[in-house]
PDB file of C-alpha atoms and ligand atoms in Angstrom:
ATOM      1  CA  MET A   1      59.087-125.609 -41.514  1.00  0.00           C
ATOM      2  CA  ARG A   2      59.317-124.056 -37.874  1.00  0.00           C
ATOM      3  CA  LYS A   3      61.892-125.824 -35.804  1.00  0.00           C
ATOM      4  CA  THR A   4      60.897-126.508 -32.318  1.00  0.00           C
ATOM      5  CA  LEU A   5      62.581-124.267 -29.905  1.00  0.00           C
ATOM      6  CA  LEU A   6      62.936-125.086 -26.008  1.00  0.00           C
ATOM      7  CA  ALA A   7      64.149-122.033 -24.350  1.00  0.00           C
ATOM      8  CA  ALA A   8      65.174-122.051 -20.534  1.00  0.00           C
ATOM      9  CA  ASN A   9      64.403-118.841 -18.706  1.00  0.00           C
ATOM     10  CA  TRP A  10      66.469-118.973 -15.492  1.00  0.00           C
ATOM     11  CA  LYS A  11      65.123-115.500 -14.346  1.00  0.00           C
ATOM     12  CA  MET A  12      67.218-114.234 -11.351  1.00  0.00           C
ATOM     13  CA  ASN A  13      68.465-117.769 -10.519  1.00  0.00           C
ATOM     14  CA  LYS A  14      71.960-119.288 -10.696  1.00  0.00           C
ATOM     15  CA  THR A  15      75.309-117.832  -9.893  1.00  0.00           C
ATOM     16  CA  ALA A  16      78.182-118.210 -12.543  1.00  0.00           C
ATOM     17  CA  ALA A  17      79.383-121.296 -10.622  1.00  0.00           C
ATOM     18  CA  GLU A  18      75.917-122.718 -10.431  1.00  0.00           C
ATOM     19  CA  ALA A  19      75.467-122.102 -14.189  1.00  0.00           C
ATOM     20  CA  GLU A  20      78.714-124.102 -14.905  1.00  0.00           C
ATOM     21  CA  ALA A  21      77.572-126.907 -12.837  1.00  0.00           C
ATOM     22  CA  TRP A  22      74.081-126.882 -14.640  1.00  0.00           C
ATOM     23  CA  LEU A  23      75.980-127.161 -17.932  1.00  0.00           C
ATOM     24  CA  GLU A  24      78.242-129.883 -16.800  1.00  0.00           C
ATOM     25  CA  ALA A  25      75.163-131.895 -15.854  1.00  0.00           C
ATOM     26  CA  PHE A  26      72.967-131.049 -18.805  1.00  0.00           C
ATOM     27  CA  TYR A  27      75.661-131.661 -21.655  1.00  0.00           C
ATOM     28  CA  PRO A  28      75.979-135.433 -21.225  1.00  0.00           C
ATOM     29  CA  LEU A  29      72.160-135.928 -21.302  1.00  0.00           C
ATOM     30  CA  GLU A  30      70.112-136.806 -24.444  1.00  0.00           C
ATOM     31  CA  ALA A  31      68.980-133.241 -25.273  1.00  0.00           C
ATOM     32  CA  GLU A  32      72.363-132.158 -26.484  1.00  0.00           C
ATOM     33  CA  LYS A  33      72.646-134.992 -29.112  1.00  0.00           C
ATOM     34  CA  ALA A  34      68.997-134.362 -30.154  1.00  0.00           C
ATOM     35  CA  ALA A  35      69.704-130.694 -30.653  1.00  0.00           C
ATOM     36  CA  ALA A  36      72.999-131.505 -32.550  1.00  0.00           C
ATOM     37  CA  ASP A  37      70.956-133.892 -34.822  1.00  0.00           C
ATOM     38  CA  GLY A  38      68.798-130.799 -35.662  1.00  0.00           C
ATOM     39  CA  LEU A  39      65.680-132.285 -34.226  1.00  0.00           C
ATOM     40  CA  VAL A  40      64.960-129.411 -31.910  1.00  0.00           C
ATOM     41  CA  GLU A  41      66.662-126.211 -30.828  1.00  0.00           C
ATOM     42  CA  VAL A  42      67.657-125.592 -27.366  1.00  0.00           C
ATOM     43  CA  ALA A  43      68.562-122.155 -25.774  1.00  0.00           C
ATOM     44  CA  VAL A  44      69.351-121.168 -22.150  1.00  0.00           C
ATOM     45  CA  CYS A  45      68.502-117.473 -21.317  1.00  0.00           C
ATOM     46  CA  ALA A  46      70.760-116.903 -18.256  1.00  0.00           C
ATOM     47  CA  PRO A  47      71.387-113.904 -15.906  1.00  0.00           C
ATOM     48  CA  PHE A  48      74.013-111.518 -17.390  1.00  0.00           C
ATOM     49  CA  THR A  49      76.714-112.751 -14.950  1.00  0.00           C
ATOM     50  CA  ALA A  50      76.385-116.384 -16.108  1.00  0.00           C
ATOM     51  CA  LEU A  51      76.545-115.460 -19.908  1.00  0.00           C
ATOM     52  CA  TYR A  52      80.436-115.400 -20.137  1.00  0.00           C
ATOM     53  CA  PRO A  53      80.970-118.747 -18.160  1.00  0.00           C
ATOM     54  CA  LEU A  54      78.222-120.456 -20.045  1.00  0.00           C
ATOM     55  CA  HIS A  55      79.630-119.075 -23.442  1.00  0.00           C
ATOM     56  CA  ARG A  56      83.029-120.464 -22.416  1.00  0.00           C
ATOM     57  CA  GLY A  57      81.717-123.798 -21.372  1.00  0.00           C
ATOM     58  CA  LEU A  58      79.487-124.298 -24.443  1.00  0.00           C
ATOM     59  CA  LYS A  59      82.318-123.480 -26.730  1.00  0.00           C
ATOM     60  CA  LYS A  60      84.700-125.890 -24.971  1.00  0.00           C
ATOM     61  CA  LYS A  61      82.250-128.653 -25.386  1.00  0.00           C
ATOM     62  CA  ASN A  62      81.365-127.647 -28.866  1.00  0.00           C
ATOM     63  CA  SER A  63      77.788-127.618 -27.715  1.00  0.00           C
ATOM     64  CA  VAL A  64      74.800-126.615 -30.113  1.00  0.00           C
ATOM     65  CA  VAL A  65      72.965-125.104 -27.167  1.00  0.00           C
ATOM     66  CA  GLU A  66      72.297-121.438 -27.867  1.00  0.00           C
ATOM     67  CA  LEU A  67      72.683-118.556 -25.285  1.00  0.00           C
ATOM     68  CA  GLY A  68      69.963-116.090 -24.587  1.00  0.00           C
ATOM     69  CA  ALA A  69      69.876-112.985 -22.297  1.00  0.00           C
ATOM     70  CA  GLN A  70      66.692-111.651 -20.399  1.00  0.00           C
ATOM     71  CA  ASN A  71      67.031-108.054 -21.104  1.00  0.00           C
ATOM     72  CA  ILE A  72      68.841-105.424 -23.234  1.00  0.00           C
ATOM     73  CA  PHE A  73      69.059-101.594 -23.493  1.00  0.00           C
ATOM     74  CA  TRP A  74      68.458 -99.861 -26.863  1.00  0.00           C
ATOM     75  CA  GLN A  75      71.344 -97.456 -26.538  1.00  0.00           C
ATOM     76  CA  GLU A  76      74.660 -98.541 -27.930  1.00  0.00           C
ATOM     77  CA  ARG A  77      76.756 -97.296 -24.979  1.00  0.00           C
ATOM     78  CA  GLY A  78      76.919 -94.365 -22.505  1.00  0.00           C
ATOM     79  CA  ALA A  79      75.656 -93.150 -19.248  1.00  0.00           C
ATOM     80  CA  PHE A  80      72.917 -95.630 -18.650  1.00  0.00           C
ATOM     81  CA  THR A  81      73.799 -97.150 -15.235  1.00  0.00           C
ATOM     82  CA  GLY A  82      72.783-100.677 -14.769  1.00  0.00           C
ATOM     83  CA  GLU A  83      71.924-101.327 -18.361  1.00  0.00           C
ATOM     84  CA  ILE A  84      73.511-103.675 -20.869  1.00  0.00           C
ATOM     85  CA  SER A  85      74.073-103.095 -24.739  1.00  0.00           C
ATOM     86  CA  ALA A  86      73.763-105.384 -27.528  1.00  0.00           C
ATOM     87  CA  GLU A  87      77.461-105.250 -28.218  1.00  0.00           C
ATOM     88  CA  MET A  88      78.043-106.715 -24.628  1.00  0.00           C
ATOM     89  CA  LEU A  89      75.703-109.634 -25.363  1.00  0.00           C
ATOM     90  CA  LEU A  90      76.994-110.283 -28.630  1.00  0.00           C
ATOM     91  CA  GLU A  91      80.563-110.636 -27.257  1.00  0.00           C
ATOM     92  CA  PHE A  92      79.438-113.999 -25.843  1.00  0.00           C
ATOM     93  CA  GLN A  93      77.603-115.017 -28.948  1.00  0.00           C
ATOM     94  CA  THR A  94      74.056-114.455 -27.429  1.00  0.00           C
ATOM     95  CA  LYS A  95      71.453-115.385 -29.941  1.00  0.00           C
ATOM     96  CA  TYR A  96      68.212-114.605 -28.148  1.00  0.00           C
ATOM     97  CA  VAL A  97      66.949-111.931 -25.890  1.00  0.00           C
ATOM     98  CA  ILE A  98      63.794-112.147 -23.840  1.00  0.00           C
ATOM     99  CA  CYS A  99      61.910-108.925 -24.310  1.00  0.00           C
ATOM    100  CA  GLY A 100      58.691-107.800 -22.468  1.00  0.00           C
ATOM    101  CA  HIS A 101      58.447-110.640 -19.909  1.00  0.00           C
ATOM    102  CA  SER A 102      55.410-110.078 -17.764  1.00  0.00           C
ATOM    103  CA  GLU A 103      57.687-109.834 -14.676  1.00  0.00           C
ATOM    104  CA  ARG A 104      59.296-106.911 -16.325  1.00  0.00           C
ATOM    105  CA  ARG A 105      56.193-105.375 -17.529  1.00  0.00           C
ATOM    106  CA  VAL A 106      54.656-105.562 -14.152  1.00  0.00           C
ATOM    107  CA  LEU A 107      57.542-105.217 -11.730  1.00  0.00           C
ATOM    108  CA  MET A 108      59.639-102.747 -13.668  1.00  0.00           C
ATOM    109  CA  GLN A 109      56.758-100.889 -15.445  1.00  0.00           C
ATOM    110  CA  GLU A 110      58.021-101.854 -18.977  1.00  0.00           C
ATOM    111  CA  SER A 111      55.539-100.565 -21.551  1.00  0.00           C
ATOM    112  CA  SER A 112      55.201-102.183 -24.879  1.00  0.00           C
ATOM    113  CA  GLU A 113      56.734 -99.101 -26.377  1.00  0.00           C
ATOM    114  CA  THR A 114      59.913 -99.874 -24.370  1.00  0.00           C
ATOM    115  CA  VAL A 115      59.641-103.438 -25.274  1.00  0.00           C
ATOM    116  CA  SER A 116      59.548-102.545 -28.973  1.00  0.00           C
ATOM    117  CA  ARG A 117      62.624-100.255 -28.662  1.00  0.00           C
ATOM    118  CA  LYS A 118      64.545-103.297 -26.841  1.00  0.00           C
ATOM    119  CA  CYS A 119      63.464-105.652 -29.545  1.00  0.00           C
ATOM    120  CA  GLY A 120      64.597-103.225 -32.107  1.00  0.00           C
ATOM    121  CA  ALA A 121      68.047-103.035 -30.726  1.00  0.00           C
ATOM    122  CA  ALA A 122      68.340-106.719 -30.387  1.00  0.00           C
ATOM    123  CA  ALA A 123      67.288-107.271 -34.045  1.00  0.00           C
ATOM    124  CA  LYS A 124      69.548-104.452 -35.307  1.00  0.00           C
ATOM    125  CA  ALA A 125      72.446-106.197 -33.697  1.00  0.00           C
ATOM    126  CA  GLY A 126      71.437-109.562 -35.417  1.00  0.00           C
ATOM    127  CA  MET A 127      69.999-111.071 -32.256  1.00  0.00           C
ATOM    128  CA  VAL A 128      66.499-112.617 -32.148  1.00  0.00           C
ATOM    129  CA  PRO A 129      64.080-111.139 -29.645  1.00  0.00           C
ATOM    130  CA  ILE A 130      61.828-113.538 -27.805  1.00  0.00           C
ATOM    131  CA  ILE A 131      58.721-111.199 -27.409  1.00  0.00           C
ATOM    132  CA  CYS A 132      56.479-112.143 -24.570  1.00  0.00           C
ATOM    133  CA  VAL A 133      52.701-111.239 -24.467  1.00  0.00           C
ATOM    134  CA  GLY A 134      50.017-112.736 -22.333  1.00  0.00           C
ATOM    135  CA  GLU A 135      46.993-111.808 -20.313  1.00  0.00           C
ATOM    136  CA  SER A 136      46.157-111.655 -16.522  1.00  0.00           C
ATOM    137  CA  ILE A 137      43.508-113.786 -15.075  1.00  0.00           C
ATOM    138  CA  SER A 138      41.013-110.711 -14.870  1.00  0.00           C
ATOM    139  CA  VAL A 139      41.625-110.011 -18.617  1.00  0.00           C
ATOM    140  CA  ARG A 140      40.895-113.526 -19.529  1.00  0.00           C
ATOM    141  CA  ARG A 141      37.769-113.694 -17.190  1.00  0.00           C
ATOM    142  CA  GLY A 142      36.647-110.534 -18.819  1.00  0.00           C
ATOM    143  CA  GLY A 143      36.524-112.003 -22.221  1.00  0.00           C
ATOM    144  CA  LEU A 144      39.344-109.653 -23.509  1.00  0.00           C
ATOM    145  CA  LEU A 145      42.002-112.133 -24.376  1.00  0.00           C
ATOM    146  CA  LYS A 146      41.951-111.428 -28.253  1.00  0.00           C
ATOM    147  CA  GLN A 147      41.841-107.617 -27.754  1.00  0.00           C
ATOM    148  CA  TRP A 148      44.674-107.779 -25.186  1.00  0.00           C
ATOM    149  CA  LEU A 149      46.956-109.825 -27.336  1.00  0.00           C
ATOM    150  CA  GLU A 150      46.159-107.633 -30.271  1.00  0.00           C
ATOM    151  CA  ALA A 151      47.162-104.547 -28.417  1.00  0.00           C
ATOM    152  CA  GLN A 152      50.241-105.940 -26.825  1.00  0.00           C
ATOM    153  CA  LEU A 153      51.507-107.268 -30.053  1.00  0.00           C
ATOM    154  CA  TYR A 154      50.804-104.155 -32.230  1.00  0.00           C
ATOM    155  CA  GLU A 155      52.650-101.984 -29.497  1.00  0.00           C
ATOM    156  CA  SER A 156      55.422-104.283 -29.017  1.00  0.00           C
ATOM    157  CA  LEU A 157      56.198-104.831 -32.740  1.00  0.00           C
ATOM    158  CA  THR A 158      56.439-101.116 -33.891  1.00  0.00           C
ATOM    159  CA  PHE A 159      60.210-101.785 -34.555  1.00  0.00           C
ATOM    160  CA  TRP A 160      59.597-104.746 -36.705  1.00  0.00           C
ATOM    161  CA  ASP A 161      59.978-104.314 -40.502  1.00  0.00           C
ATOM    162  CA  ASN A 162      58.413-107.912 -41.137  1.00  0.00           C
ATOM    163  CA  GLN A 163      61.857-109.170 -42.226  1.00  0.00           C
ATOM    164  CA  GLN A 164      63.974-109.456 -38.945  1.00  0.00           C
ATOM    165  CA  GLU A 165      63.628-112.929 -37.293  1.00  0.00           C
ATOM    166  CA  ILE A 166      61.415-112.771 -34.264  1.00  0.00           C
ATOM    167  CA  VAL A 167      59.994-115.420 -31.825  1.00  0.00           C
ATOM    168  CA  LEU A 168      56.767-114.811 -29.859  1.00  0.00           C
ATOM    169  CA  ALA A 169      56.042-116.320 -26.544  1.00  0.00           C
ATOM    170  CA  TYR A 170      52.527-116.577 -25.342  1.00  0.00           C
ATOM    171  CA  GLU A 171      52.789-116.510 -21.509  1.00  0.00           C
ATOM    172  CA  PRO A 172      49.570-116.293 -19.713  1.00  0.00           C
ATOM    173  CA  VAL A 173      50.378-114.407 -16.425  1.00  0.00           C
ATOM    174  CA  TRP A 174      48.143-116.621 -14.308  1.00  0.00           C
ATOM    175  CA  ALA A 175      50.124-119.735 -15.352  1.00  0.00           C
ATOM    176  CA  ILE A 176      53.718-118.427 -14.652  1.00  0.00           C
ATOM    177  CA  GLY A 177      55.268-119.874 -11.660  1.00  0.00           C
ATOM    178  CA  THR A 178      52.752-122.635 -11.149  1.00  0.00           C
ATOM    179  CA  LYS A 179      53.046-126.316 -12.314  1.00  0.00           C
ATOM    180  CA  SER A 180      49.866-126.003 -14.199  1.00  0.00           C
ATOM    181  CA  ALA A 181      50.099-124.715 -17.657  1.00  0.00           C
ATOM    182  CA  ALA A 182      47.218-123.702 -19.788  1.00  0.00           C
ATOM    183  CA  THR A 183      45.122-126.449 -21.228  1.00  0.00           C
ATOM    184  CA  THR A 184      45.778-127.622 -24.772  1.00  0.00           C
ATOM    185  CA  GLU A 185      42.655-125.808 -25.928  1.00  0.00           C
ATOM    186  CA  ASP A 186      43.491-122.460 -24.221  1.00  0.00           C
ATOM    187  CA  ALA A 187      47.121-122.696 -25.535  1.00  0.00           C
ATOM    188  CA  GLN A 188      45.951-123.295 -29.144  1.00  0.00           C
ATOM    189  CA  GLU A 189      43.247-120.657 -28.969  1.00  0.00           C
ATOM    190  CA  ALA A 190      45.884-117.778 -27.915  1.00  0.00           C
ATOM    191  CA  CYS A 191      48.679-118.900 -30.140  1.00  0.00           C
ATOM    192  CA  GLY A 192      46.283-119.201 -33.036  1.00  0.00           C
ATOM    193  CA  TYR A 193      45.092-115.741 -32.482  1.00  0.00           C
ATOM    194  CA  ILE A 194      48.854-114.492 -32.202  1.00  0.00           C
ATOM    195  CA  ARG A 195      49.388-116.116 -35.668  1.00  0.00           C
ATOM    196  CA  GLN A 196      46.251-114.508 -37.067  1.00  0.00           C
ATOM    197  CA  ILE A 197      47.577-111.177 -35.941  1.00  0.00           C
ATOM    198  CA  LEU A 198      50.951-111.635 -37.220  1.00  0.00           C
ATOM    199  CA  ARG A 199      49.324-112.796 -40.626  1.00  0.00           C
ATOM    200  CA  GLU A 200      47.285-109.461 -40.693  1.00  0.00           C
ATOM    201  CA  ARG A 201      50.630-107.668 -40.306  1.00  0.00           C
ATOM    202  CA  ALA A 202      52.964-109.828 -42.388  1.00  0.00           C
ATOM    203  CA  GLY A 203      50.876-112.121 -44.591  1.00  0.00           C
ATOM    204  CA  ASP A 204      52.225-115.529 -45.168  1.00  0.00           C
ATOM    205  CA  LEU A 205      55.589-114.624 -43.472  1.00  0.00           C
ATOM    206  CA  ALA A 206      53.423-115.449 -40.234  1.00  0.00           C
ATOM    207  CA  ASP A 207      53.776-119.112 -41.002  1.00  0.00           C
ATOM    208  CA  ASP A 208      57.676-118.784 -40.458  1.00  0.00           C
ATOM    209  CA  ILE A 209      57.437-117.248 -37.067  1.00  0.00           C
ATOM    210  CA  ARG A 210      57.805-119.602 -34.049  1.00  0.00           C
ATOM    211  CA  ILE A 211      55.330-118.988 -31.232  1.00  0.00           C
ATOM    212  CA  LEU A 212      56.378-120.519 -27.896  1.00  0.00           C
ATOM    213  CA  TYR A 213      54.001-121.319 -25.011  1.00  0.00           C
ATOM    214  CA  GLY A 214      55.365-120.320 -21.558  1.00  0.00           C
ATOM    215  CA  GLY A 215      53.950-120.593 -17.936  1.00  0.00           C
ATOM    216  CA  GLY A 216      53.888-123.716 -15.748  1.00  0.00           C
ATOM    217  CA  VAL A 217      55.498-126.071 -18.340  1.00  0.00           C
ATOM    218  CA  THR A 218      56.732-129.316 -16.809  1.00  0.00           C
ATOM    219  CA  PRO A 219      57.982-132.638 -18.299  1.00  0.00           C
ATOM    220  CA  GLU A 220      54.436-133.998 -17.656  1.00  0.00           C
ATOM    221  CA  ASN A 221      52.374-131.301 -19.523  1.00  0.00           C
ATOM    222  CA  ILE A 222      54.759-130.306 -22.433  1.00  0.00           C
ATOM    223  CA  GLY A 223      53.220-132.971 -24.603  1.00  0.00           C
ATOM    224  CA  GLY A 224      49.716-131.544 -24.327  1.00  0.00           C
ATOM    225  CA  LEU A 225      51.132-128.092 -25.365  1.00  0.00           C
ATOM    226  CA  LEU A 226      53.343-129.119 -28.207  1.00  0.00           C
ATOM    227  CA  ILE A 227      50.503-130.904 -30.121  1.00  0.00           C
ATOM    228  CA  CYS A 228      48.901-127.614 -30.713  1.00  0.00           C
ATOM    229  CA  ASP A 229      49.269-126.464 -34.493  1.00  0.00           C
ATOM    230  CA  ASP A 230      50.427-123.073 -33.499  1.00  0.00           C
ATOM    231  CA  VAL A 231      52.690-123.939 -30.650  1.00  0.00           C
ATOM    232  CA  ASP A 232      56.371-124.256 -31.789  1.00  0.00           C
ATOM    233  CA  GLY A 233      58.135-124.690 -28.527  1.00  0.00           C
ATOM    234  CA  ALA A 234      58.196-123.538 -25.063  1.00  0.00           C
ATOM    235  CA  LEU A 235      59.769-120.913 -22.754  1.00  0.00           C
ATOM    236  CA  VAL A 236      60.519-122.765 -19.513  1.00  0.00           C
ATOM    237  CA  GLY A 237      61.028-121.206 -16.245  1.00  0.00           C
ATOM    238  CA  GLY A 238      61.028-123.156 -13.023  1.00  0.00           C
ATOM    239  CA  SER A 239      61.296-126.563 -14.517  1.00  0.00           C
ATOM    240  CA  SER A 240      64.498-125.472 -16.518  1.00  0.00           C
ATOM    241  CA  LEU A 241      66.544-124.912 -13.357  1.00  0.00           C
ATOM    242  CA  ASP A 242      67.060-128.797 -12.923  1.00  0.00           C
ATOM    243  CA  PRO A 243      69.031-130.073 -15.890  1.00  0.00           C
ATOM    244  CA  VAL A 244      67.336-133.424 -15.672  1.00  0.00           C
ATOM    245  CA  GLY A 245      63.991-131.925 -15.787  1.00  0.00           C
ATOM    246  CA  PHE A 246      64.852-129.601 -18.804  1.00  0.00           C
ATOM    247  CA  ASP A 247      66.253-132.568 -20.571  1.00  0.00           C
ATOM    248  CA  LYS A 248      63.081-134.427 -20.087  1.00  0.00           C
ATOM    249  CA  ILE A 249      61.119-131.470 -21.504  1.00  0.00           C
ATOM    250  CA  VAL A 250      63.450-131.385 -24.620  1.00  0.00           C
ATOM    251  CA  MET A 251      63.254-135.170 -25.068  1.00  0.00           C
ATOM    252  CA  ALA A 252      59.429-135.140 -24.791  1.00  0.00           C
ATOM    253  CA  ALA A 253      59.465-132.499 -27.624  1.00  0.00           C
ATOM    254  CA  VAL A 254      61.800-134.675 -29.571  1.00  0.00           C
ATOM    255  CA  GLN A 255      59.619-137.740 -29.376  1.00  0.00           C
ATOM    256  CA  LEU A 256      56.422-135.769 -30.307  1.00  0.00           C
ATOM    257  CA  LYS A 257      58.093-134.356 -33.310  1.00  0.00           C
ATOM    258  CA  THR A 258      59.434-137.694 -34.448  1.00  0.00           C
ATOM    259  CA  LYS A 259      56.012-139.100 -34.112  1.00  0.00           C
ATOM    260  CA  LYS A 260      54.339-136.436 -36.173  1.00  0.00           C
TER     261      LYS A 260
HETATM  262  C1  PEP B   1      58.382-117.755 -17.426  1.00  0.00           C
HETATM  263  O1  PEP B   1      58.009-117.005 -16.634  1.00  0.00           O
HETATM  264  O2  PEP B   1      58.909-117.290 -18.578  1.00  0.00           O
HETATM  265  C2  PEP B   1      58.076-119.024 -17.279  1.00  0.00           C
HETATM  266  C3  PEP B   1      58.108-119.833 -18.326  1.00  0.00           C
HETATM  267  O3  PEP B   1      57.937-119.448 -15.955  1.00  0.00           O
HETATM  268  P1  PEP B   1      57.477-120.860 -15.322  1.00  0.00           P
HETATM  269  O4  PEP B   1      57.849-121.891 -16.335  1.00  0.00           O
HETATM  270  O5  PEP B   1      58.226-120.935 -14.037  1.00  0.00           O
HETATM  271  O6  PEP B   1      55.925-120.725 -15.164  1.00  0.00           O
END
């Protein structure tokens, strides 16, 4: 049974004070109770500077919302200016780490080899990497979706011993930052491929791995994505910045789940 995960990806948005204000607004809404009842899991992947205030706030409220980071470095400590270690993230009980987001792959030239090393560091420390894969529009139009996902997955998963918990996120680059997500059919096709590739690698264990959809998710379109057999939640960027909008997304997932 794969528990639906709704993970906010705030990217480079929200100061520490703004993160605290978001939590104050989000906590009293319906999503917190639904997550506390075990119907779904909710996580917030925040900028590093917001992790401590969020950790403090979540603890004070006894919230079940999990914390996530958006990057990690594979070395434990030392002369790596600007990087962050697993130990630093764990200090605030960070559970998830987004690895290989397309913005980092493109803007910071992160290769799948680098992504795998980062995932390995997160997993070794007991955190769960959320490993992003997804194609550009030219790859899709060129009919190369399956090959692209296969290559990205194989190279990003070299760290994996098939036992550590991982989460995959299918994020078509052409949908990110828009308000129009992939169609139900396109999301299922890609997430179905991902599960098939995972099955080739890990056999029936593939059935336990959550695959999220990300890119252009809104309260209006989340329902059409979560009905897909192989979509187990969503990574939500722009629509998660507003606590009310993110609550609506979580509650749409809860309703769909309780109807199934
Ligand atoms: C993302 O880039 O991880 C993402 C989900 O972005 P958005 O929802 O804003 O498309």
